[in-house]
mmCIF file of C-alpha atoms and ligand atoms in Angstrom:
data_model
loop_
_atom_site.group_PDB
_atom_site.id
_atom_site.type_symbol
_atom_site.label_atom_id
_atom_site.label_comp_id
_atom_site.label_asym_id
_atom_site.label_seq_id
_atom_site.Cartn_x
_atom_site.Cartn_y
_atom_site.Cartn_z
ATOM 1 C CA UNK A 1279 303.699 -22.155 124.966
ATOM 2 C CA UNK A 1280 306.319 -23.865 127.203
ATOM 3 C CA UNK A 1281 307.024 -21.590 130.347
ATOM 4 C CA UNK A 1282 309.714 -21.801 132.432
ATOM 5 C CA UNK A 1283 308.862 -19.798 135.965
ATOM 6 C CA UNK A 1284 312.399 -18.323 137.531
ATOM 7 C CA UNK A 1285 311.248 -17.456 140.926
ATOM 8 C CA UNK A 1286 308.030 -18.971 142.474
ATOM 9 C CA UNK A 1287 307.176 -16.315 144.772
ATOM 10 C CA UNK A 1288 304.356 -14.138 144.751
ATOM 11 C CA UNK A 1289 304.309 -13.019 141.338
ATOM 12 C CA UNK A 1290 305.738 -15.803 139.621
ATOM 13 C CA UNK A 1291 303.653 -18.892 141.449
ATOM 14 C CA UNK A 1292 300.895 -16.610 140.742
ATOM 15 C CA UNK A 1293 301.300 -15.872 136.929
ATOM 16 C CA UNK A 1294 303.045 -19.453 136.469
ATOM 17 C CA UNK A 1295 299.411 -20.617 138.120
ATOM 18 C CA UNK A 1296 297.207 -18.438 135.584
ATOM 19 C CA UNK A 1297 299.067 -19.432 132.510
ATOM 20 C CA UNK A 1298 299.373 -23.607 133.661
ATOM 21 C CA UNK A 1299 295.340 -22.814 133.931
ATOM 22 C CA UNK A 1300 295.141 -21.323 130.542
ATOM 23 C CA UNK A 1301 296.824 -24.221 128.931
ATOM 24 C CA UNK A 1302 300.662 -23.196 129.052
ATOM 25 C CA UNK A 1303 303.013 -25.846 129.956
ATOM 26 C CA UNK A 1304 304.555 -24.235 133.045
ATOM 27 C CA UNK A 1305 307.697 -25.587 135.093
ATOM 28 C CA UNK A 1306 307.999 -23.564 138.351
ATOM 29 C CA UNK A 1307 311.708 -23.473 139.937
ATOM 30 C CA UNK A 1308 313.385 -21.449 142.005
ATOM 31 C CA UNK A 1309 312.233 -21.352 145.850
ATOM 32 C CA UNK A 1310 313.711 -22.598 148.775
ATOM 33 C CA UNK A 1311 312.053 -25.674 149.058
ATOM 34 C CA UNK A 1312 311.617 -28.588 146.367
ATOM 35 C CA UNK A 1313 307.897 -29.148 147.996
ATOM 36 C CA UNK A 1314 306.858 -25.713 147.665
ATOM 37 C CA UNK A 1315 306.949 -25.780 144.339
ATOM 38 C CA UNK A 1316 305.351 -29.420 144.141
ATOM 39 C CA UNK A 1317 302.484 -27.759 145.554
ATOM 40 C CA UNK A 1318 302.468 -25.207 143.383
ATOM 41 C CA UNK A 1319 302.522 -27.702 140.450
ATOM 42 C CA UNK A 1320 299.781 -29.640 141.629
ATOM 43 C CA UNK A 1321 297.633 -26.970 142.571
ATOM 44 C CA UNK A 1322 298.288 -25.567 139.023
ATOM 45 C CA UNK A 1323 296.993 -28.076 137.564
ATOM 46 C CA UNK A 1324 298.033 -31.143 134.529
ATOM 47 C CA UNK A 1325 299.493 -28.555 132.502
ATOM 48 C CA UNK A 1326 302.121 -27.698 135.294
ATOM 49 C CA UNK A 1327 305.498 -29.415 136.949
ATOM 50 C CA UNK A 1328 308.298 -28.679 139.355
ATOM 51 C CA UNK A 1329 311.733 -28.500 138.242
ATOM 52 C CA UNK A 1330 315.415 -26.897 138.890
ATOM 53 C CA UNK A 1331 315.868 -23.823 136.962
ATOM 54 C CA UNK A 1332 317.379 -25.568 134.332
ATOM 55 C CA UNK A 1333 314.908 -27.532 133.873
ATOM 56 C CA UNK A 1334 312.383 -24.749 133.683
ATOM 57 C CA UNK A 1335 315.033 -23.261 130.978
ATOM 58 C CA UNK A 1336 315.572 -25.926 129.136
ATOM 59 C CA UNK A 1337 313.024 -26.110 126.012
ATOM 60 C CA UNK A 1338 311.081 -23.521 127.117
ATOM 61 C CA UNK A 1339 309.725 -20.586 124.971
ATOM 62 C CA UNK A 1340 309.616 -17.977 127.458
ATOM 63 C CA UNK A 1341 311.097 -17.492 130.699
ATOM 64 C CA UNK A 1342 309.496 -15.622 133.378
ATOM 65 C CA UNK A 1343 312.014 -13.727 135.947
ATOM 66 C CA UNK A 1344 310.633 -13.149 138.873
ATOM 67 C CA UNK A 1345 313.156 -12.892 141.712
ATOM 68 C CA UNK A 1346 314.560 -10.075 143.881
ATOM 69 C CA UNK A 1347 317.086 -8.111 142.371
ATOM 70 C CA UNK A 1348 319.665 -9.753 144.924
ATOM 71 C CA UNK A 1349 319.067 -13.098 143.116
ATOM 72 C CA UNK A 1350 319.343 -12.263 139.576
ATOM 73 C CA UNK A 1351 322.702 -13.576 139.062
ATOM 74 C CA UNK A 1352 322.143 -17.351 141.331
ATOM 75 C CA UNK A 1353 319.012 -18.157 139.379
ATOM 76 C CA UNK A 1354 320.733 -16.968 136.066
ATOM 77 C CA UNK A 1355 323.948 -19.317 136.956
ATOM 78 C CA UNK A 1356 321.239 -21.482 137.585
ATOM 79 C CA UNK A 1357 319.532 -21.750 134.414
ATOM 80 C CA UNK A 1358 322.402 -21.874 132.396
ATOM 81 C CA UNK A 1359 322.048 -22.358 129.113
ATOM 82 C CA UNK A 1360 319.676 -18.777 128.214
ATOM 83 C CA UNK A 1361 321.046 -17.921 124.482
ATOM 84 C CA UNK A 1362 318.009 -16.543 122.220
ATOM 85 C CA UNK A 1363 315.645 -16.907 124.851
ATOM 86 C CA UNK A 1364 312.780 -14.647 125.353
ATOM 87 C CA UNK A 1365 312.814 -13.347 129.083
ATOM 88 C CA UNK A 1366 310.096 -11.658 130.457
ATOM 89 C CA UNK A 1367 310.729 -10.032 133.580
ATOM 90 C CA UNK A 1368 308.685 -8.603 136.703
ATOM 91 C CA UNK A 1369 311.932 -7.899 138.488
ATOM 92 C CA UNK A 1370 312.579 -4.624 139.544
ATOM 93 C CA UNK A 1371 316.071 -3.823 140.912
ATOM 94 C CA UNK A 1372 314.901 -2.996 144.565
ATOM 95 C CA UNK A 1373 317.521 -2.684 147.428
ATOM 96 C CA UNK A 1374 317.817 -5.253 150.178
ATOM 97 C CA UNK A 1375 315.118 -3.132 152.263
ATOM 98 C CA UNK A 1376 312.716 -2.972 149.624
ATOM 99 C CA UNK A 1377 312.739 0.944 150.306
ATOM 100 C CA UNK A 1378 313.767 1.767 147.055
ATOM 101 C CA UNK A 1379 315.462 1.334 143.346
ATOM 102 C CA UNK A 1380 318.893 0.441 143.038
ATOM 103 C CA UNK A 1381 318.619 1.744 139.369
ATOM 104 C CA UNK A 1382 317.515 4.389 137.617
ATOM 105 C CA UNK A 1383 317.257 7.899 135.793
ATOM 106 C CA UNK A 1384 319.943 7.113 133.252
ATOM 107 C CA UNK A 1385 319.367 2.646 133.228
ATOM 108 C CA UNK A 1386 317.019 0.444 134.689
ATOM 109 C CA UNK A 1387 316.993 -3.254 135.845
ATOM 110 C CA UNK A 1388 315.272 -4.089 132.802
ATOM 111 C CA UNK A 1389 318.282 -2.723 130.627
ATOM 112 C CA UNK A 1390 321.259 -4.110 133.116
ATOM 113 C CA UNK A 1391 319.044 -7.514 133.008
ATOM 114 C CA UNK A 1392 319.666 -7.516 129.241
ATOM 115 C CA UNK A 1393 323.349 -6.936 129.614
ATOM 116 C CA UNK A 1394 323.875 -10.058 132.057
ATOM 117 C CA UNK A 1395 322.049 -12.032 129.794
ATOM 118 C CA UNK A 1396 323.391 -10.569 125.741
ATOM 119 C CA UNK A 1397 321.887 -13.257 123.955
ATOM 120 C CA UNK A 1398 318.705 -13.547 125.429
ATOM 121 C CA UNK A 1399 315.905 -11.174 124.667
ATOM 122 C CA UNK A 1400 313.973 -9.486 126.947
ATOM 123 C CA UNK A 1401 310.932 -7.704 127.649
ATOM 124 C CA UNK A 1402 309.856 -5.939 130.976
ATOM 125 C CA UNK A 1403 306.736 -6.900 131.741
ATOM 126 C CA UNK A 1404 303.821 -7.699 134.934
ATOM 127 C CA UNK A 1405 306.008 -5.457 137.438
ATOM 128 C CA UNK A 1406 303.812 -2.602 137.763
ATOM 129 C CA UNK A 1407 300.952 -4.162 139.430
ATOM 130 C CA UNK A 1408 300.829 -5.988 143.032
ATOM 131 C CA UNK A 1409 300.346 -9.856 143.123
ATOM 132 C CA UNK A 1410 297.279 -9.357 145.086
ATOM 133 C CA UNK A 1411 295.703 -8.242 141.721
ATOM 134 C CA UNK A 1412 296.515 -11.040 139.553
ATOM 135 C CA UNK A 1413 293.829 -13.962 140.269
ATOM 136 C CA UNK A 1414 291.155 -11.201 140.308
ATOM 137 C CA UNK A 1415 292.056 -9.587 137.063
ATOM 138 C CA UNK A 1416 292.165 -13.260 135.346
ATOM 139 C CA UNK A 1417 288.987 -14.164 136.585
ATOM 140 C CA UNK A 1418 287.365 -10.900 135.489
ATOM 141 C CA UNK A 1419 288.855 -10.674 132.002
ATOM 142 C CA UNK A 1420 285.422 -11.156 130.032
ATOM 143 C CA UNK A 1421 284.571 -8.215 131.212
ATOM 144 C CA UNK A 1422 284.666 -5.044 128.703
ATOM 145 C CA UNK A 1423 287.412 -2.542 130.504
ATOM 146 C CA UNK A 1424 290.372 -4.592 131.007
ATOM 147 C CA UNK A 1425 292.816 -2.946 133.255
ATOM 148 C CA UNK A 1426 296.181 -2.113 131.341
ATOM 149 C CA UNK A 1427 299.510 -3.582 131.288
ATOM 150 C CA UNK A 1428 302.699 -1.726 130.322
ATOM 151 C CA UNK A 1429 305.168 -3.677 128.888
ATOM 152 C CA UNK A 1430 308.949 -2.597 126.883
ATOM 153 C CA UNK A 1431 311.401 -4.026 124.918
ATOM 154 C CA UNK A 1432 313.191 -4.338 122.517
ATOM 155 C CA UNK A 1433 312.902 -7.599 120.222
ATOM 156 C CA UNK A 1434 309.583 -7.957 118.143
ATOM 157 C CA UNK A 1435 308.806 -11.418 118.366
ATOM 158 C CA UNK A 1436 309.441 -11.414 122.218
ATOM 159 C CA UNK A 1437 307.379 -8.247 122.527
ATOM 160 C CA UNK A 1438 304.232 -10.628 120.552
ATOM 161 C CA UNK A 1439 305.160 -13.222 123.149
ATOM 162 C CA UNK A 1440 305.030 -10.822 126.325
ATOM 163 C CA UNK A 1441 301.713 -9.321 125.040
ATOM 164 C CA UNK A 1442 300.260 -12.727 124.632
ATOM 165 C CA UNK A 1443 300.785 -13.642 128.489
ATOM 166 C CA UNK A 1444 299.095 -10.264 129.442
ATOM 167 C CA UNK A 1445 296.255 -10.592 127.621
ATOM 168 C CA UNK A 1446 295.788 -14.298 128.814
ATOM 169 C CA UNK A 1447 296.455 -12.673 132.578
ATOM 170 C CA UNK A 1448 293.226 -10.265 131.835
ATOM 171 C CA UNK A 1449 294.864 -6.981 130.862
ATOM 172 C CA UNK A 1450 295.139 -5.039 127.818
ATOM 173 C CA UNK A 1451 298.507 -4.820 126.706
ATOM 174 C CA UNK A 1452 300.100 -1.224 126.305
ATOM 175 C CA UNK A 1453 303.504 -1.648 124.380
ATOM 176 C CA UNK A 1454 305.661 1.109 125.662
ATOM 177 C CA UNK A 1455 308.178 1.185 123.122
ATOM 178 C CA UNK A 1456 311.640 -0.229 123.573
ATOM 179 C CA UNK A 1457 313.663 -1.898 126.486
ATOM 180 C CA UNK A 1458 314.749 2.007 127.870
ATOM 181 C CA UNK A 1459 311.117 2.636 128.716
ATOM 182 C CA UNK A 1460 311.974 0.660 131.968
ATOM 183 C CA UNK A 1461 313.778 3.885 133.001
ATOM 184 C CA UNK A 1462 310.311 5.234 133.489
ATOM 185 C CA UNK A 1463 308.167 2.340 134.327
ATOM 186 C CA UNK A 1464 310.144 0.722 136.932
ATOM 187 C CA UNK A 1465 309.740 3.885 139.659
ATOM 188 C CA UNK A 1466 306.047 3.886 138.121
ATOM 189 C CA UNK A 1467 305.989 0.628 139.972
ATOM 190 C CA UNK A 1468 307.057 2.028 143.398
ATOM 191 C CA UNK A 1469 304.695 4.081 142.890
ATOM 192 C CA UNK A 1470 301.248 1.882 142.460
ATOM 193 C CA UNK A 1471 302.558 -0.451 145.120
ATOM 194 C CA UNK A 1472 302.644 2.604 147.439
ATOM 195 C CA UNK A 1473 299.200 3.551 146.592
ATOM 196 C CA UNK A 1474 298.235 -0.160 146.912
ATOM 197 C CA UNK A 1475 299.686 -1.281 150.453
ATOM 198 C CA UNK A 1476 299.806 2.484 152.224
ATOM 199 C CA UNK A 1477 296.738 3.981 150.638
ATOM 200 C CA UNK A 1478 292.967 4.003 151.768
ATOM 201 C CA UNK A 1479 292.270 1.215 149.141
ATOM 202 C CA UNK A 1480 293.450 -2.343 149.320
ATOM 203 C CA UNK A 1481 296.076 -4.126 147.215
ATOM 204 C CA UNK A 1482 294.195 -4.573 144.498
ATOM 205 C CA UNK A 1483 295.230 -1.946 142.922
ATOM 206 C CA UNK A 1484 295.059 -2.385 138.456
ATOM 207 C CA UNK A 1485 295.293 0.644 136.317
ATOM 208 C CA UNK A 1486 294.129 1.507 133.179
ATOM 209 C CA UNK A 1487 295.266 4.081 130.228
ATOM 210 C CA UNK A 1488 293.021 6.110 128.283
ATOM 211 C CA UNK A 1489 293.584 7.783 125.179
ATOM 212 C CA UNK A 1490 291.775 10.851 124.474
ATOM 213 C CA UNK A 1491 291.510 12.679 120.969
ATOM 214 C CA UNK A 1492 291.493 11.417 117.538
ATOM 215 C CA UNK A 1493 292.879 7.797 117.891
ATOM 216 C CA UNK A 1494 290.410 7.592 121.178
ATOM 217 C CA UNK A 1495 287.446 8.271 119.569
ATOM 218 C CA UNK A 1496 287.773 4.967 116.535
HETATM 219 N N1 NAP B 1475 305.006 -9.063 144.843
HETATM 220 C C1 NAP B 1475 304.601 -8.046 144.093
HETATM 221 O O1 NAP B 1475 303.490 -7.531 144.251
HETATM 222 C C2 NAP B 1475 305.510 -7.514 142.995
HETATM 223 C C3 NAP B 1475 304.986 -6.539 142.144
HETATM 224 C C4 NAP B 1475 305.768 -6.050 141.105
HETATM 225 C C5 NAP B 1475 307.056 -6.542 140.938
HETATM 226 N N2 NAP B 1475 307.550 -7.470 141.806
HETATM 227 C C6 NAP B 1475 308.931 -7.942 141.582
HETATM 228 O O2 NAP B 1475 308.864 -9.308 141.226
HETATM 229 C C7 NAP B 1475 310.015 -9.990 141.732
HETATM 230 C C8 NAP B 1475 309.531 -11.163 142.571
HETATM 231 O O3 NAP B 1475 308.764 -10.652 143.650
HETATM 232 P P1 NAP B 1475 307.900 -11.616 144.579
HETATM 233 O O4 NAP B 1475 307.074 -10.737 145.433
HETATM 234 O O5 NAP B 1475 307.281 -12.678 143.768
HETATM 235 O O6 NAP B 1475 309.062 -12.250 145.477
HETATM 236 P P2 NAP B 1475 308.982 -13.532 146.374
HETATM 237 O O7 NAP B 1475 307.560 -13.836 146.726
HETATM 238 O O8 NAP B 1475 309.979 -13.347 147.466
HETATM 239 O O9 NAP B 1475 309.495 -14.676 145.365
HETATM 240 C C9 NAP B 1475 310.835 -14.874 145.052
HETATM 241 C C10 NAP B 1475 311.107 -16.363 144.868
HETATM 242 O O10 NAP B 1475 312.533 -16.549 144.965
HETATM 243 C C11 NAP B 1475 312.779 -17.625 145.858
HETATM 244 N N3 NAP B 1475 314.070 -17.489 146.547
HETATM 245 C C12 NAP B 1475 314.503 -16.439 147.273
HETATM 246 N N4 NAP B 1475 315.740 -16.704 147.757
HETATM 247 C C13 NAP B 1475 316.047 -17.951 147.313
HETATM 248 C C14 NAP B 1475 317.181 -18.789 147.477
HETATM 249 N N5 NAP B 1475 318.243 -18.404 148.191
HETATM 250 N N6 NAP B 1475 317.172 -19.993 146.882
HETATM 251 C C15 NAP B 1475 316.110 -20.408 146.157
HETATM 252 N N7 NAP B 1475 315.003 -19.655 145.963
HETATM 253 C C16 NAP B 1475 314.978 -18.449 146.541
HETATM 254 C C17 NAP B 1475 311.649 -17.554 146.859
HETATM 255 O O11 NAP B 1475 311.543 -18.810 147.515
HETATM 256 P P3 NAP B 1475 310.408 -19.103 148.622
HETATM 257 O O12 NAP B 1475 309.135 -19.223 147.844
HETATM 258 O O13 NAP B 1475 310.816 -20.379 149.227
HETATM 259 O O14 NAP B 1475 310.418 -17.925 149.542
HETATM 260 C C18 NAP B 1475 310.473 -17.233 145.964
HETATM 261 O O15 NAP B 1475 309.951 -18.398 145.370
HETATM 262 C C19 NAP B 1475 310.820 -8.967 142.539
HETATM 263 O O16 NAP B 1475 311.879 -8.503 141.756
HETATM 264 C C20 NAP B 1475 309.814 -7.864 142.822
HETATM 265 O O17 NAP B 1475 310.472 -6.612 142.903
HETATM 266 C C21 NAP B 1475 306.795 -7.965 142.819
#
């Protein structure tokens, strides 16, 4: 697939890294310097490039958001031209402290997201799990209990797309049901990165689901 990486931070020079690796052609955009995300590029690998987020928007198949809240809307501007494309975003509508949700109960960032953008499609996705996690999980996904990955929307096709990614990233894919689900996952987020960077463990904190009775037992 052609990825286009909104936000090369943490999470997205990370995932943009895993899926240039896996054979994805990845543009990263979005930081605040035009080397940083050379680097990135080249460090990624042949399959990846630098670019402005239009660029990264472009022809690409799937977009991955992953930018504070409080820069939605530039790198959106940015991107410009977004009709029918399939977003998948780790964004989670934190305040400017990073102390808490801006959203929630009744909406989420996932839903508001898909009111910005009407004609895009998009799937929540990769936000409830620390960054620290990612390379580790990829490079242990042979092995037989993969942790899992929530993930919500609500456009099929996108929802194939999203589930894709996460199993390339080295989780098993746990489809949630549709776009409102964010309403739940996103403070399910707060909560694993509070067990990851102020409990006894470390950050590499993955979970995983288990389902017990009939359908567990095939
Ligand atoms: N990190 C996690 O463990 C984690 C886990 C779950 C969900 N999330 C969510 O994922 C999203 C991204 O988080 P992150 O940790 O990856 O954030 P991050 O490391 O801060 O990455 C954000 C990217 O946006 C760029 N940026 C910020 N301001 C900019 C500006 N004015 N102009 C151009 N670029 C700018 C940053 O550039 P620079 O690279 O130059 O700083 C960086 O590349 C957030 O919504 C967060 O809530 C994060």
């Amino acid at each position: 697939m052609r990825l286009g990486i909104l936000g090369s931070g943490l999470m997205g020079g990370k995932l943009g890294t895993i899926f240039a690796r896996a054979g994805h052609d990845v543009v990263f955009s979005y930081a605040r310097s035009r080397k940083k995300l050379e680097k990135l590029a080249r460090d990624a690998g042949k399959n990846a490039r630098a670019g402005t987020p239009a660029e990264a928007a472009q022809d690409a198949d799937v977009l991955l958001l992953a930018v504070h809240w409080s820069r939605v809307d530039d790198v959106l501007r940015q991107a410009a031209a977004l009709s029918d494309k399939v977003i998948v975003s780790c964004s989670l509508p934190m305040n400017a402290g990073d102390t808490g949700l801006v959203i929630g109960h009744h909406s989420s960032g996932a839903e508001a997201l898909a009111k910005k953008v009407r004609k895009a499609r998009v799937v929540s996705a990769f936000n409830t799990v620390p960054s620290e996690v990612l390379f580790g999980v990829f490079e242990g996904r042979r092995r037989v209990a993969k942790p899992s990955l929530v993930y919500c929307g609500d456009d099929p096709e996108s929802k194939k797309i999203a589930a894709r990614l996460i199993r390339g990233a080295g989780f098993a894919p746990v489809d949630l049901g549709p776009l409102r689900m964010a309403r739940y996952t996103e403070p399910f987020a707060l909560l694993v990165a509070r067990i990851a960077y102020e409990g006894k463990g470390d950050p590499a904190l993955a979970y995983r689901f288990e389902r017990f009775g009939k359908r567990g037992r095939r």
